[in-house]
Amino acid sequence: MGIESADEVHDRTESGIPPIKRIVVNGEMPPVRVSQGEANGAPTHIAESFVIDQGAMAPAWTEERMKVESLGVRFDRKEAVKDVSIEVNSGEVLALIGPSGCGKTTLLRSLNKLVDLTPTAVRSGRIMLDGQDTDLMDDTLLRKKVGMLFQQPNPFPMSIFDNVAYGLRERGTKRPGKKELEPIVVDALERAGIWAEVSDNLSHPALSLSGGQQQRLCIARSLAVRPEVLLLDEPCSALDPISTAIIEETIVELKSEIAIVIVTHNLQQAERVADQVGFMYLGDLVEYGSVEQVFNAPMAERTKDYVRGDFG
Amino acid sequence: MVSGKSRRPIKARGSRKVRARGVWSIGDRVGLTIAWATGIFLCLVAFSVTIYLALKGVQYLNLDILISRPEAGTEQSETGGILDPMIGTLLLTILGTAIAAPIGVGIAIWLTEYGRPSLLARFVEAGIEMLVGAPSIALAIFGLLIFQNSFMAPFSFTAEGGAVFGRSFFAAGAIMSLIALPFVVGGTREALNSIPKHVREASYALGKDQASTIRRVLLPSARSGIATGTTLGMAQIIGETAVVVVLLGASLQLAPEGAIPVLDVLKGTGSTLTSYVYQNSPAGEGKAPEKAYAAAFVLLLIVIALNLFVNQISKRGRHTWG
């Protein structure tokens, strides 16, 4: 495949705009390079385009989005996360695995400071987003840049359209009308892979959709605010296998545009969608590496036991 | 073959029955019998009240009673209809609900979503429980104490010489709102508590603050709970008698006070269906028992309709996540 080296691509992105990638799932399209011209005054490129086939989908290009520096989180006396440092890169999926109560969800919820909503939570260490300390950022701004998907599908009790438009409608300021929002809503629904199913009934209540559709609608709702990072907290644990497969496909398609962190109990799922894997145990990040390394040649004894299915 | 096939399930059913009989002890079976008996007794009471009132009501109720005003008279035929009490019930319900609903929803939101300082929250909770348990006559006397003050004159029926009676739709509506309040708070709180935490977090995760989350997500989700609580509160107001007698004057007709339309009625005294039933039944002056039955039947119909409405909204408006 004609993928350029990582360095070459990186040079072109010094303007700060991540390059656009094109992914063709199970297609035979040859790699092409297209210059998109000058949109919004800044050049955008299709940096690469490659064919996903037989699981060979590790992208050549990544860029650091978030950086966790010796993060510690405690609830009262209980240490949920101990001194964890990890990076979240765009262009790849980071999976956090580990047994229940190992702190992986707490780590995930620290990335958008949702953990701060728990009154007893005390956080230490630093989390950077694009080189900026998230503690110095406004919570609402951070959460627009770092979206999240939950274990249970949780559309709001309003229409499908209003659900996706929810994050775009600001309070107080002049509220954008339906006409202005429509292209963004449609685009988000398309990227979440649910447009074909709901295009005829955008005004229907979102809670009338099936569980899998609801979860994809929630993805669309997150995508509509154009996040840089998407956090997924066991997004498929309440779904059937077919919905799970569709969501996983969506995750793989999305990773070219945004950094994705997924917490999962399902090791096969981690193997299917992830590029990097972090194994957590009792609040420690025991192992962190590429998916091949963690699953095939784990360094720590604990990781070996866990990925083999001895405990967890 | 055929007989064997048909016999097997019968055998199985029989053996299960025998086992069930063995498991239940005498004490359990006596308890079960008592439970059945009390349940059936309760149904009988409810049905006989309804059927009795329905029979009497249908017998005496006619359009004429519904559209004519009550009159003073010594003969039953001279006492007119129940138009004024019906308007009184309507006005008082609207007034009481209009005060109780926004305050109750506000209290419920504060208690469930903020609840800080927690000491104050506990006091508010205790206060609401007190309102549920307080005898309405005590609340009514308290209302009289307040509305009889001279500074409350604009809201009360006043005599020529300036004496403030403390009686008006305003006064009764204010105290009625206290009676409805716990139901609004309870219904709203229950609805808010049933919304999973992750739904709130989903809103926060989209960069929304608590205020817009409450306004755009939580309140719409709690809509049916709010409606249920409010309707139950309305039923309480409609069924209340003591407050009407003490604070509305339970006068025969609406007695407006002042010159401004609508406001004059609200400032004046009046009666409701409950006070009308009380005064005209044999329990009160007993001038017009037939019309009391007719009014009681209308009252019953209203309350049953409200209950059906509550069932409907709580069934239809329930959202379930995951």
XYZ file of C-alpha atoms in Angstrom:
634
model
C 0.000 0.000 0.000
C 1.212 3.429 -0.863
C 1.296 4.890 2.584
C 3.791 7.663 3.047
C 6.124 7.606 5.960
C 4.960 9.165 9.171
C 7.552 11.946 9.023
C 6.487 13.127 5.642
C 2.882 13.436 6.717
C 3.869 15.117 9.917
C 5.694 17.858 8.046
C 2.533 18.818 6.297
C 0.592 19.160 9.466
C 2.738 21.761 11.090
C 0.007 24.254 10.492
C -1.793 22.458 13.280
C -4.527 20.997 11.143
C -4.704 17.261 11.232
C -4.695 15.735 7.785
C -7.782 14.004 6.559
C -7.569 10.351 5.845
C -9.735 8.221 3.729
C -10.486 4.677 4.691
C -12.056 2.126 2.458
C -13.294 -0.897 4.300
C -12.739 -4.123 2.416
C -12.483 -2.284 -0.857
C -9.958 -2.453 -3.621
C -9.512 1.219 -4.218
C -5.911 2.120 -4.904
C -4.355 4.735 -2.666
C -4.748 8.227 -4.030
C -3.616 11.645 -2.972
C -5.898 14.572 -3.439
C -5.295 18.159 -2.551
C -8.473 19.708 -1.302
C -7.416 23.257 -2.028
C -7.698 26.031 0.453
C -10.699 25.678 2.679
C -11.168 28.278 5.395
C -7.895 29.847 4.408
C -5.870 26.891 5.571
C -4.715 24.051 3.397
C -6.236 20.684 4.035
C -4.893 17.492 2.632
C -5.923 13.988 2.296
C -2.800 12.722 3.912
C -3.331 9.158 3.038
C -5.891 6.773 1.934
C -5.685 3.117 2.508
C -7.595 -0.029 2.225
C -8.647 -1.818 5.378
C -8.190 -5.456 4.842
C -7.497 -8.475 7.001
C -6.997 -6.373 10.053
C -4.036 -4.545 8.574
C -5.245 -1.146 9.617
C -2.637 0.381 11.852
C -2.216 3.902 10.522
C 1.184 5.223 9.790
C 0.381 8.648 11.108
C -0.430 9.601 14.678
C -0.338 12.803 16.641
C -0.427 13.291 20.351
C -3.747 14.731 21.491
C -3.824 14.139 25.201
C -1.109 13.376 27.658
C -1.754 12.064 31.133
C 1.099 12.799 33.524
C 1.240 10.801 36.774
C -2.498 10.947 37.310
C -3.822 9.856 40.663
C -7.485 9.709 41.631
C -8.837 8.782 45.032
C -12.337 8.514 46.413
C -12.197 9.087 50.166
C -9.573 6.537 51.204
C -9.754 4.371 48.129
C -7.093 4.941 45.525
C -8.760 4.309 42.181
C -5.919 5.394 39.903
C -2.290 5.450 40.977
C 0.377 7.459 39.207
C -0.691 6.694 35.653
C 0.997 8.273 32.660
C -0.334 7.569 29.211
C -0.761 9.248 25.845
C -3.807 9.533 23.655
C -3.002 9.951 19.989
C -5.218 10.890 17.147
C -5.362 8.387 14.354
C -5.455 5.444 16.679
C -7.677 3.698 19.163
C -6.445 3.225 22.703
C -8.156 0.434 24.595
C -8.067 0.284 28.369
C -8.569 -3.227 29.658
C -8.488 -4.792 33.089
C -10.703 -6.464 35.649
C -13.665 -4.670 37.251
C -12.684 -1.924 39.649
C -9.181 -1.573 38.254
C -9.630 2.141 37.657
C -9.930 2.149 33.884
C -13.276 3.925 33.875
C -12.011 6.431 36.441
C -9.019 7.127 34.214
C -11.359 7.600 31.268
C -13.649 9.924 33.210
C -10.638 11.982 34.298
C -9.889 12.827 30.676
C -13.005 15.009 30.428
C -13.027 15.837 34.149
C -16.338 14.044 34.588
C -14.778 12.401 37.628
C -14.796 15.823 39.280
C -18.573 15.556 39.559
C -18.121 12.935 42.274
C -17.870 15.027 45.439
C -15.391 12.713 47.154
C -12.988 12.499 44.215
C -9.525 13.994 44.613
C -7.349 14.199 41.543
C -3.600 14.739 41.315
C -1.183 14.951 38.411
C -1.703 16.684 35.102
C -3.753 15.983 32.015
C -2.799 17.914 28.896
C -4.957 18.466 25.846
C -3.008 19.751 22.856
C -0.297 20.930 25.210
C -2.690 22.785 27.466
C -3.385 21.835 31.063
C -7.009 20.729 31.262
C -7.277 22.054 34.806
C -6.745 25.542 33.450
C -9.417 25.038 30.821
C -13.085 25.690 31.225
C -14.912 22.418 31.894
C -17.506 23.082 29.232
C -14.840 23.850 26.613
C -12.850 20.739 27.536
C -15.931 18.563 27.272
C -16.761 19.934 23.855
C -13.315 18.849 22.716
C -13.387 15.535 24.545
C -16.694 13.783 23.896
C -17.947 10.722 25.686
C -20.154 7.728 25.087
C -21.624 5.759 27.964
C -22.283 2.136 28.788
C -26.046 2.530 28.465
C -27.403 4.286 25.402
C -28.816 7.534 26.772
C -30.488 9.690 24.169
C -32.413 12.591 25.625
C -36.208 12.444 25.533
C -36.490 14.630 22.464
C -36.467 14.142 18.722
C -33.571 12.533 16.871
C -32.679 15.878 15.314
C -32.775 17.725 18.632
C -30.579 15.099 20.236
C -27.808 15.639 17.699
C -28.307 19.406 17.737
C -28.320 19.496 21.542
C -24.619 20.180 21.951
C -24.673 22.866 19.266
C -27.348 24.964 20.856
C -25.807 27.414 23.236
C -27.647 28.826 26.165
C -28.355 32.530 26.284
C -26.681 33.479 23.026
C -28.624 33.624 19.800
C -29.755 30.098 19.212
C -28.946 28.799 15.746
C -31.994 27.835 13.742
C -32.876 24.454 12.368
C -31.734 25.396 8.862
C -28.256 26.334 10.043
C -27.905 23.202 12.127
C -29.201 20.754 9.584
C -25.993 20.160 7.580
C -24.013 19.575 10.779
C -26.648 17.212 12.139
C -26.816 15.263 8.896
C -23.038 15.059 8.716
C -22.817 13.772 12.301
C -25.490 11.158 11.664
C -23.671 10.058 8.519
C -20.356 9.720 10.284
C -21.992 7.729 13.053
C -23.359 5.393 10.405
C -27.019 5.838 11.276
C -28.133 8.378 8.677
C -29.695 5.820 6.336
C -31.879 4.472 9.126
C -33.179 7.766 10.476
C -33.138 10.141 7.493
C -36.900 9.856 7.055
C -37.866 10.383 10.672
C -35.589 12.989 12.208
C -38.515 14.364 14.157
C -39.341 11.036 15.803
C -38.530 10.621 19.479
C -35.026 9.266 19.933
C -36.086 6.848 22.642
C -38.215 4.947 20.125
C -35.055 3.711 18.381
C -33.545 0.322 19.147
C -30.688 0.057 21.643
C -28.010 -0.197 18.975
C -29.456 2.716 17.020
C -29.688 4.747 20.220
C -26.016 4.154 20.891
C -25.073 5.243 17.360
C -27.285 8.282 17.790
C -25.294 9.066 20.936
C -22.117 8.797 18.842
C -23.634 11.259 16.370
C -24.586 13.547 19.239
C -20.960 13.570 20.408
C -19.572 14.005 16.891
C -21.813 16.989 16.181
C -19.758 19.229 18.487
C -16.590 18.192 16.588
C -14.579 16.669 19.412
C -10.870 15.933 19.078
C -11.057 12.973 21.406
C -13.881 10.522 21.930
C -14.108 8.504 25.131
C -16.070 5.276 25.031
C -17.001 3.626 28.307
C -17.881 0.023 27.469
C -20.107 1.269 24.659
C -21.271 -2.167 23.564
C -21.868 -3.923 26.856
C -25.632 -3.320 26.652
C -25.902 -4.196 22.972
C -26.454 -7.325 20.907
C -23.641 -8.765 18.740
C -24.875 -7.219 15.488
C -25.166 -3.721 16.969
C -21.759 -4.276 18.550
C -20.244 -5.119 15.170
C -21.726 -1.972 13.617
C -20.435 0.210 16.442
C -16.972 -1.344 16.170
C -16.958 -0.670 12.448
C -17.901 2.939 13.176
C -15.082 3.230 15.712
C -12.531 2.024 13.184
C -13.857 4.449 10.591
C -13.760 7.356 13.018
C -10.241 6.874 14.296
C -8.731 8.630 11.323
C -10.401 11.881 12.359
C -10.378 11.722 16.135
C -8.459 10.068 18.906
C -10.488 7.327 20.530
C -10.127 5.838 23.986
C -12.261 2.813 24.706
C -12.736 1.041 27.998
C -13.831 -2.518 27.464
C -14.265 -5.774 29.308
C -14.294 -7.599 26.043
C -10.758 -8.637 25.128
C -11.754 -9.696 21.633
C -13.236 -6.256 21.110
C -10.027 -4.627 22.264
C -8.100 -6.818 19.843
C -10.459 -5.956 17.004
C -10.590 -2.180 17.327
C -7.503 -1.063 19.243
C -4.060 0.008 18.088
C -2.683 0.635 21.548
C -3.710 -1.227 24.679
C -3.318 -0.249 28.304
C -3.802 -2.959 30.896
C -4.797 -1.719 34.325
C -4.850 -3.607 37.572
C -5.760 -2.223 41.015
C -5.275 1.357 39.867
C -1.893 0.772 38.213
C -1.201 0.930 34.535
C 0.581 -2.401 34.414
C 1.289 -2.525 30.726
C 0.949 -0.180 27.776
C 1.854 -1.009 24.224
C 0.645 -1.915 20.801
C -2.191 -4.360 20.543
C 0.057 -7.067 19.078
C 2.590 -6.686 21.837
C 0.128 -6.694 24.746
C -1.868 -9.621 23.482
C 0.881 -11.744 21.956
C 3.953 -10.901 23.959
C 2.898 -9.311 27.250
C 5.800 -8.310 29.423
C 4.140 -8.365 32.839
C 3.015 -11.594 34.441
C -0.356 -10.042 35.390
C -1.066 -9.035 31.806
C -0.209 -12.512 30.613
C -2.667 -14.047 33.079
C -5.384 -11.570 32.192
C -5.216 -11.758 28.409
C -5.094 -15.544 28.719
C -8.314 -15.390 30.716
C -6.984 -16.677 34.031
C -8.768 -13.945 35.979
C -10.874 -10.857 35.466
C -50.387 -43.066 23.083
C -53.012 -40.380 23.013
C -54.267 -41.080 26.486
C -50.733 -41.189 27.834
C -50.000 -37.851 26.286
C -53.061 -36.245 27.776
C -52.537 -37.781 31.178
C -49.041 -36.602 31.772
C -49.695 -32.878 32.153
C -52.675 -33.560 34.409
C -50.499 -35.655 36.665
C -47.841 -32.989 36.775
C -50.360 -30.308 37.583
C -51.881 -32.441 40.339
C -48.587 -33.208 41.968
C -47.612 -29.537 41.973
C -50.868 -28.719 43.728
C -50.198 -31.288 46.441
C -46.744 -29.877 47.029
C -48.113 -26.343 47.262
C -50.638 -27.401 49.846
C -47.894 -29.006 51.877
C -45.697 -25.915 51.855
C -48.319 -23.466 53.131
C -48.680 -23.692 56.894
C -51.986 -23.090 58.742
C -50.824 -19.643 59.853
C -49.950 -18.661 56.288
C -53.284 -19.837 55.022
C -55.187 -17.930 57.715
C -53.169 -14.838 56.836
C -53.916 -15.333 53.170
C -57.616 -15.638 53.890
C -57.598 -12.446 55.946
C -55.724 -10.629 53.195
C -58.282 -11.794 50.644
C -61.183 -10.838 52.887
C -59.891 -7.341 53.613
C -59.091 -6.791 49.953
C -62.592 -7.809 48.891
C -64.096 -5.716 51.691
C -62.197 -2.676 50.471
C -63.409 -3.220 46.923
C -66.965 -3.551 48.209
C -66.723 -0.281 50.101
C -65.289 1.560 47.128
C -67.879 0.147 44.761
C -70.809 0.778 47.052
C -69.786 4.406 47.573
C -69.462 4.919 43.855
C -72.643 3.087 42.946
C -74.672 4.724 45.727
C -73.530 8.190 44.733
C -74.006 7.404 41.079
C -77.566 6.222 41.608
C -78.446 9.201 43.753
C -76.559 11.575 41.524
C -78.143 10.397 38.302
C -81.493 10.620 40.031
C -81.120 14.263 41.047
C -78.604 15.654 38.590
C -79.906 17.582 35.628
C -78.725 20.349 33.359
C -80.784 22.900 35.249
C -78.864 22.276 38.468
C -75.566 22.609 36.650
C -76.290 25.973 35.040
C -78.292 27.808 37.707
C -76.932 29.654 40.683
C -77.681 28.585 44.232
C -80.454 30.583 45.941
C -81.533 30.908 49.515
C -84.821 29.147 50.104
C -86.684 27.103 52.599
C -87.989 24.546 50.105
C -85.658 22.318 48.177
C -87.212 23.464 44.913
C -86.248 27.061 45.684
C -82.566 26.472 46.341
C -81.337 26.793 42.771
C -78.346 24.957 41.330
C -74.627 24.412 41.872
C -73.106 26.758 39.299
C -71.336 28.995 41.827
C -69.786 26.120 43.797
C -68.542 24.601 40.544
C -66.933 27.894 39.510
C -65.539 28.170 43.038
C -63.934 24.741 42.807
C -62.486 25.590 39.413
C -61.085 28.963 40.496
C -59.632 27.657 43.718
C -58.010 24.706 41.956
C -56.462 26.914 39.298
C -55.223 29.414 41.880
C -53.829 26.815 44.266
C -52.143 24.851 41.457
C -50.738 27.984 39.849
C -48.971 28.782 43.101
C -47.993 25.233 44.066
C -46.703 23.941 40.717
C -43.779 26.319 40.048
C -42.745 26.453 43.704
C -43.034 22.682 44.069
C -41.021 21.960 40.924
C -38.409 24.457 42.049
C -38.118 22.861 45.485
C -37.889 19.382 43.943
C -35.130 20.456 41.556
C -33.197 22.087 44.345
C -33.566 19.054 46.620
C -32.554 16.451 44.013
C -30.026 18.318 41.889
C -28.362 20.587 44.435
C -29.423 19.707 47.983
C -26.840 21.995 49.504
C -26.415 23.059 52.273
C -27.573 19.643 53.328
C -28.886 20.852 56.675
C -31.249 23.252 54.927
C -32.295 20.504 52.526
C -33.195 18.284 55.456
C -35.245 21.084 57.015
C -37.104 21.624 53.753
C -37.817 17.901 53.506
C -39.094 17.873 57.070
C -41.251 20.909 56.331
C -42.842 19.196 53.347
C -43.525 16.076 55.391
C -45.110 18.306 58.024
C -47.401 19.772 55.359
C -48.527 16.281 54.337
C -49.357 15.382 57.902
C -50.785 18.695 59.085
C -54.580 18.750 59.541
C -55.969 21.096 56.910
C -58.030 22.929 59.532
C -54.787 23.886 61.281
C -53.398 25.253 58.021
C -56.680 27.092 57.460
C -56.576 28.769 60.880
C -52.967 29.727 60.211
C -54.072 31.270 56.933
C -56.746 33.253 58.698
C -54.128 34.548 61.127
C -52.090 35.905 58.238
C -54.820 37.190 55.951
C -56.690 38.971 58.741
C -53.771 41.377 59.134
C -54.584 44.829 57.848
C -51.662 44.784 55.381
C -53.322 41.796 53.692
C -56.425 43.870 52.971
C -55.768 43.993 49.207
C -56.096 40.199 49.107
C -59.087 39.795 51.340
C -62.791 40.413 51.731
C -63.131 43.599 53.765
C -66.089 45.240 55.502
C -67.218 48.831 55.004
C -65.476 50.010 58.150
C -62.136 48.507 57.053
C -62.280 45.258 59.013
C -60.268 42.567 57.206
C -62.075 39.244 57.228
C -59.127 37.274 55.887
C -61.454 35.432 53.585
C -61.112 35.338 49.812
C -60.119 33.156 46.906
C -56.613 34.558 47.351
C -56.451 33.485 50.980
C -57.961 30.059 50.347
C -55.821 29.568 47.214
C -52.626 30.379 49.080
C -53.353 27.819 51.782
C -54.615 25.311 49.203
C -51.253 25.599 47.467
C -49.634 24.359 50.690
C -51.897 21.329 50.552
C -50.986 20.593 46.919
C -47.299 21.422 47.315
C -46.086 18.102 48.801
C -47.673 16.216 45.908
C -45.976 18.374 43.286
C -42.636 18.075 45.094
C -43.065 14.322 45.542
C -44.031 13.641 41.926
C -41.217 15.784 40.545
C -38.598 14.341 42.872
C -39.577 10.808 42.027
C -39.338 11.568 38.324
C -35.963 13.301 38.684
C -34.599 10.489 40.813
C -35.625 7.937 38.216
C -33.447 9.607 35.557
C -30.165 7.700 35.532
C -27.004 9.546 36.488
C -25.439 8.827 33.116
C -28.134 10.845 31.356
C -27.057 13.932 33.297
C -23.430 13.078 32.610
C -24.160 12.734 28.906
C -25.299 16.341 28.933
C -22.266 17.497 30.908
C -20.044 15.507 28.534
C -21.363 17.652 25.682
C -20.104 20.754 27.461
C -23.391 21.793 29.034
C -23.654 23.261 32.495
C -26.053 22.186 35.192
C -28.613 24.896 34.468
C -29.081 23.960 30.821
C -29.010 20.274 31.692
C -31.901 20.807 34.083
C -33.816 22.946 31.639
C -33.286 21.007 28.451
C -32.934 17.406 29.632
C -34.144 16.817 33.164
C -37.354 18.847 33.166
C -38.569 17.432 29.832
C -37.769 13.940 31.105
C -39.641 14.592 34.324
C -42.656 16.051 32.531
C -44.998 13.171 33.252
C -43.921 12.988 36.902
C -44.544 16.706 37.298
C -47.961 16.355 35.656
C -48.813 13.399 37.872
C -47.822 15.207 41.067
C -49.643 18.361 40.037
C -52.806 16.465 39.182
C -52.731 14.628 42.505
C -52.325 18.006 44.196
C -55.299 19.313 42.239
C -57.390 16.390 43.459
C -56.423 17.288 47.017
C -57.548 20.883 46.521
C -60.811 19.794 44.944
C -61.562 17.470 47.847
C -60.636 19.927 50.613
C -63.441 21.311 52.795
C -62.008 22.852 55.965
C -59.946 25.461 54.137
C -63.005 26.487 52.096
C -65.199 26.913 55.135
C -62.600 28.918 57.060
C -60.904 30.936 54.323
C -63.405 31.186 51.488
C -66.418 31.932 53.654
C -68.449 29.152 52.065
C -70.940 31.793 51.023
C -73.946 30.745 49.021
C -72.963 32.658 45.910
C -69.758 34.189 44.644
C -69.495 37.569 46.331
C -67.104 39.776 44.341
C -65.382 42.639 46.116
C -64.162 45.723 44.291
C -64.559 46.966 40.751
C -61.809 45.277 38.736
C -63.163 42.264 36.824
C -61.711 38.826 37.697
C -59.736 40.362 40.523
C -62.955 41.269 42.292
C -64.066 37.649 42.270
C -60.693 36.475 43.545
C -60.809 39.031 46.327
C -64.342 38.021 47.271
C -65.756 34.991 48.959
C -67.484 31.962 47.536
C -68.006 28.267 47.969
C -66.907 25.023 46.393
C -68.613 21.732 45.686
C -67.271 20.291 48.937
C -68.588 23.089 51.120
C -71.874 23.010 49.180
C -72.260 19.287 49.838
C -71.443 19.816 53.504
C -73.936 22.627 53.984
C -76.799 21.098 52.075
C -76.493 17.547 53.246
C -78.164 16.403 56.441
C -74.792 17.022 58.124
C -75.142 20.787 57.677
C -78.313 22.794 57.421
C -79.771 20.061 55.287
C -81.877 22.327 53.142
C -81.300 20.515 49.888
C -80.088 16.921 50.333
C -80.923 16.019 46.744
C -78.721 18.771 45.407
C -76.001 17.747 47.827
C -76.087 14.294 46.265
C -75.934 15.789 42.797
C -72.962 17.952 43.788
C -71.208 15.028 45.463
C -71.641 13.009 42.311
C -70.096 15.780 40.204
C -67.235 15.957 42.699
C -66.706 12.220 42.436
C -66.726 12.348 38.651
C -64.089 15.091 38.648
C -61.817 13.185 41.002
C -62.213 9.914 39.078
C -61.462 11.746 35.830
C -58.334 13.244 37.379
C -57.207 9.826 38.567
C -57.694 8.328 35.123
C -55.738 11.231 33.703
C -52.911 10.549 36.158
C -52.819 6.878 35.168
C -52.709 7.861 31.536
C -49.873 10.361 31.770
C -47.747 8.216 34.036
C -48.124 5.299 31.633
C -47.488 7.290 28.483
C -44.767 9.629 29.583
C -42.399 7.138 31.167
C -38.933 7.124 29.653
C -36.700 4.169 30.108
C -33.036 4.158 29.387
C -31.115 0.998 28.574
